[in-house]
Short mmCIF file of C-alpha atoms in Angstrom, two decimals:
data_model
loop_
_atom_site.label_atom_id
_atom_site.label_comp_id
_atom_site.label_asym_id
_atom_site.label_seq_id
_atom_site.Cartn_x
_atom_site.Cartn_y
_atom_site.Cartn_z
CA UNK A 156 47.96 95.34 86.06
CA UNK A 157 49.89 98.31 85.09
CA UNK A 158 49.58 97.48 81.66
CA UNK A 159 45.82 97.33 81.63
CA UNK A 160 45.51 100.79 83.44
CA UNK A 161 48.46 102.12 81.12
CA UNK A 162 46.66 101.05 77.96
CA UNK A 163 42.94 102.19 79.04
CA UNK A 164 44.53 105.83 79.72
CA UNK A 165 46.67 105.80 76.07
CA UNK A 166 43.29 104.91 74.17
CA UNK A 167 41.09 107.47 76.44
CA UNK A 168 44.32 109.98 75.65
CA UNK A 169 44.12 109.11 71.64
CA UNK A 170 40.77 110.15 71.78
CA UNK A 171 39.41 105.77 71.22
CA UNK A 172 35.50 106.32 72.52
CA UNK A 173 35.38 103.86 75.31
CA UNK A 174 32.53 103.06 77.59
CA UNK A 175 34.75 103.58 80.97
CA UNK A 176 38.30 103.87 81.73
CA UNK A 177 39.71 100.32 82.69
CA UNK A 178 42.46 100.17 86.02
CA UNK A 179 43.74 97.25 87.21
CA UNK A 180 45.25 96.47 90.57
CA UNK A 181 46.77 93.52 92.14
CA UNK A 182 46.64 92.35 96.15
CA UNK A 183 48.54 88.86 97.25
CA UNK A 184 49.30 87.10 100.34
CA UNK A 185 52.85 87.57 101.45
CA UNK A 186 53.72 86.09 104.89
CA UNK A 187 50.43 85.27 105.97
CA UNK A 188 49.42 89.02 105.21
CA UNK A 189 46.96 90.14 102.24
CA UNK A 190 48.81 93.31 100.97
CA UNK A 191 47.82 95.47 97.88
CA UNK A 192 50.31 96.24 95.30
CA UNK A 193 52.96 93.50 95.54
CA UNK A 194 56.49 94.09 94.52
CA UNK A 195 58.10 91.70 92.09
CA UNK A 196 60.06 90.33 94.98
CA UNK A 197 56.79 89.87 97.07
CA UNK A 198 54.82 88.05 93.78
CA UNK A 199 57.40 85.51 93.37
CA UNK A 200 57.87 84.66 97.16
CA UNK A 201 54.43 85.09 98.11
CA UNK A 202 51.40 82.47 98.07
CA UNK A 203 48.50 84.03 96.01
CA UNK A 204 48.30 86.78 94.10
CA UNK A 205 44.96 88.37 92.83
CA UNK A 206 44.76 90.60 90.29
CA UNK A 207 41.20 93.00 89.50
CA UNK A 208 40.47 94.90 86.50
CA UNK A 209 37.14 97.35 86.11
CA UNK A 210 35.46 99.65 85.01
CA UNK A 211 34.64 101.67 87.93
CA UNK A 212 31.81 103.93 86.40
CA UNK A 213 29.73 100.74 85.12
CA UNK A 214 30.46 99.08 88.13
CA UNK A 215 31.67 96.14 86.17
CA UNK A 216 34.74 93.49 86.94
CA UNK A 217 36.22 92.82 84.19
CA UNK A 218 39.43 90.81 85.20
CA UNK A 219 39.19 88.66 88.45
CA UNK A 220 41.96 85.95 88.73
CA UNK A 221 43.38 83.84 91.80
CA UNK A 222 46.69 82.29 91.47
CA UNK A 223 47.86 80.51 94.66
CA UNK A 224 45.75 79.78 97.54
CA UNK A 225 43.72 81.83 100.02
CA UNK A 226 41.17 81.30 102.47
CA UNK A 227 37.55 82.48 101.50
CA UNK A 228 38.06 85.08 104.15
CA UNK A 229 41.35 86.39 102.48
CA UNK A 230 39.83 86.34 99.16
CA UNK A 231 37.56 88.65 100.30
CA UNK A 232 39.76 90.63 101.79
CA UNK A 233 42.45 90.51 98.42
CA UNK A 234 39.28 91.29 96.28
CA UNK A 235 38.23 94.15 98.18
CA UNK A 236 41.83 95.92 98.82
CA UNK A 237 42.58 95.37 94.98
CA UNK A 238 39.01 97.01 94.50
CA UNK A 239 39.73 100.00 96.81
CA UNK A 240 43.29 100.55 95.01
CA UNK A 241 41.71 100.43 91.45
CA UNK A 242 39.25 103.35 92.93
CA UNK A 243 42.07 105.55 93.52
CA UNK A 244 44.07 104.37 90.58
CA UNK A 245 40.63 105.47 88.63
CA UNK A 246 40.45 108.98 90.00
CA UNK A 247 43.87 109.75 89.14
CA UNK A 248 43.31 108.28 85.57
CA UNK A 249 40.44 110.91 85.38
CA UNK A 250 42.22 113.79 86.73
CA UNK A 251 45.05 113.01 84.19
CA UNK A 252 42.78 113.24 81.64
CA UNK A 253 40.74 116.07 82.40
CA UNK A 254 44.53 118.10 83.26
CA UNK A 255 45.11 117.19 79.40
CA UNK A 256 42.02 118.58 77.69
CA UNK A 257 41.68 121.57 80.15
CA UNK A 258 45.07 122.48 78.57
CA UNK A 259 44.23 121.68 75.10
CA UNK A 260 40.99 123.81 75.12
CA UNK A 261 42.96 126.74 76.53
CA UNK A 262 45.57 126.38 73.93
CA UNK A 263 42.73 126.66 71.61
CA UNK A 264 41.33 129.08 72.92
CA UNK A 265 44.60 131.70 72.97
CA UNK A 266 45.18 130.79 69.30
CA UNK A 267 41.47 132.32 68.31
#
């Protein structure tokens, strides 16, 4: 997941037009508890993982993948927390972004 939200930012950041940022976020079952964000440890030992990818402004999924097993009930519940933590993942994409060119214009702007 990292990698998908890692390479959205570089190509927003290399100026690539785009029609949304993509983030990605994973939640899993570990010990009979959905979690977001597992830990290597937790992926390997656990028994489902679910990874999400989107693009939050389009409202569009574009990665949704179950390995393992879950309940529909947990499912739901994976989807949604991996939904909620690409969200947040999203708005710091965008502040990272906007930090970048904020600093760019006003470098441009001292050099006139």
């Amino acid at each position: 997941c990292a990698s998908i939200t890692a390479a959205s930012l570089a190509l927003a950041d290399a100026g690539i037009p785009m029609r949304d940022l993509v983030v990605a976020c994973a939640a899993g079952k570990v010990d009979d508890t959905v979690v977001l964000d597992l830990m290597d440890t937790e992926d390997k030992i656990g028994s489902a993982d679910v990874p999400v990818a989107l693009m939050p402004n389009l409202n569009a999924v574009t990665l949704l993948q179950m390995d393992g097993i879950l309940t529909p009930e947990e499912f739901e519940k994976a989807v949604n927390l991996a939904m909620e933590g690409c969200k947040k993942i999203y708005a710091l994409q965008k502040e990272a972004l906007k930090t970048k060119y904020i600093a760019v214009t006003q470098e441009e702007e001292v050099e006139e």
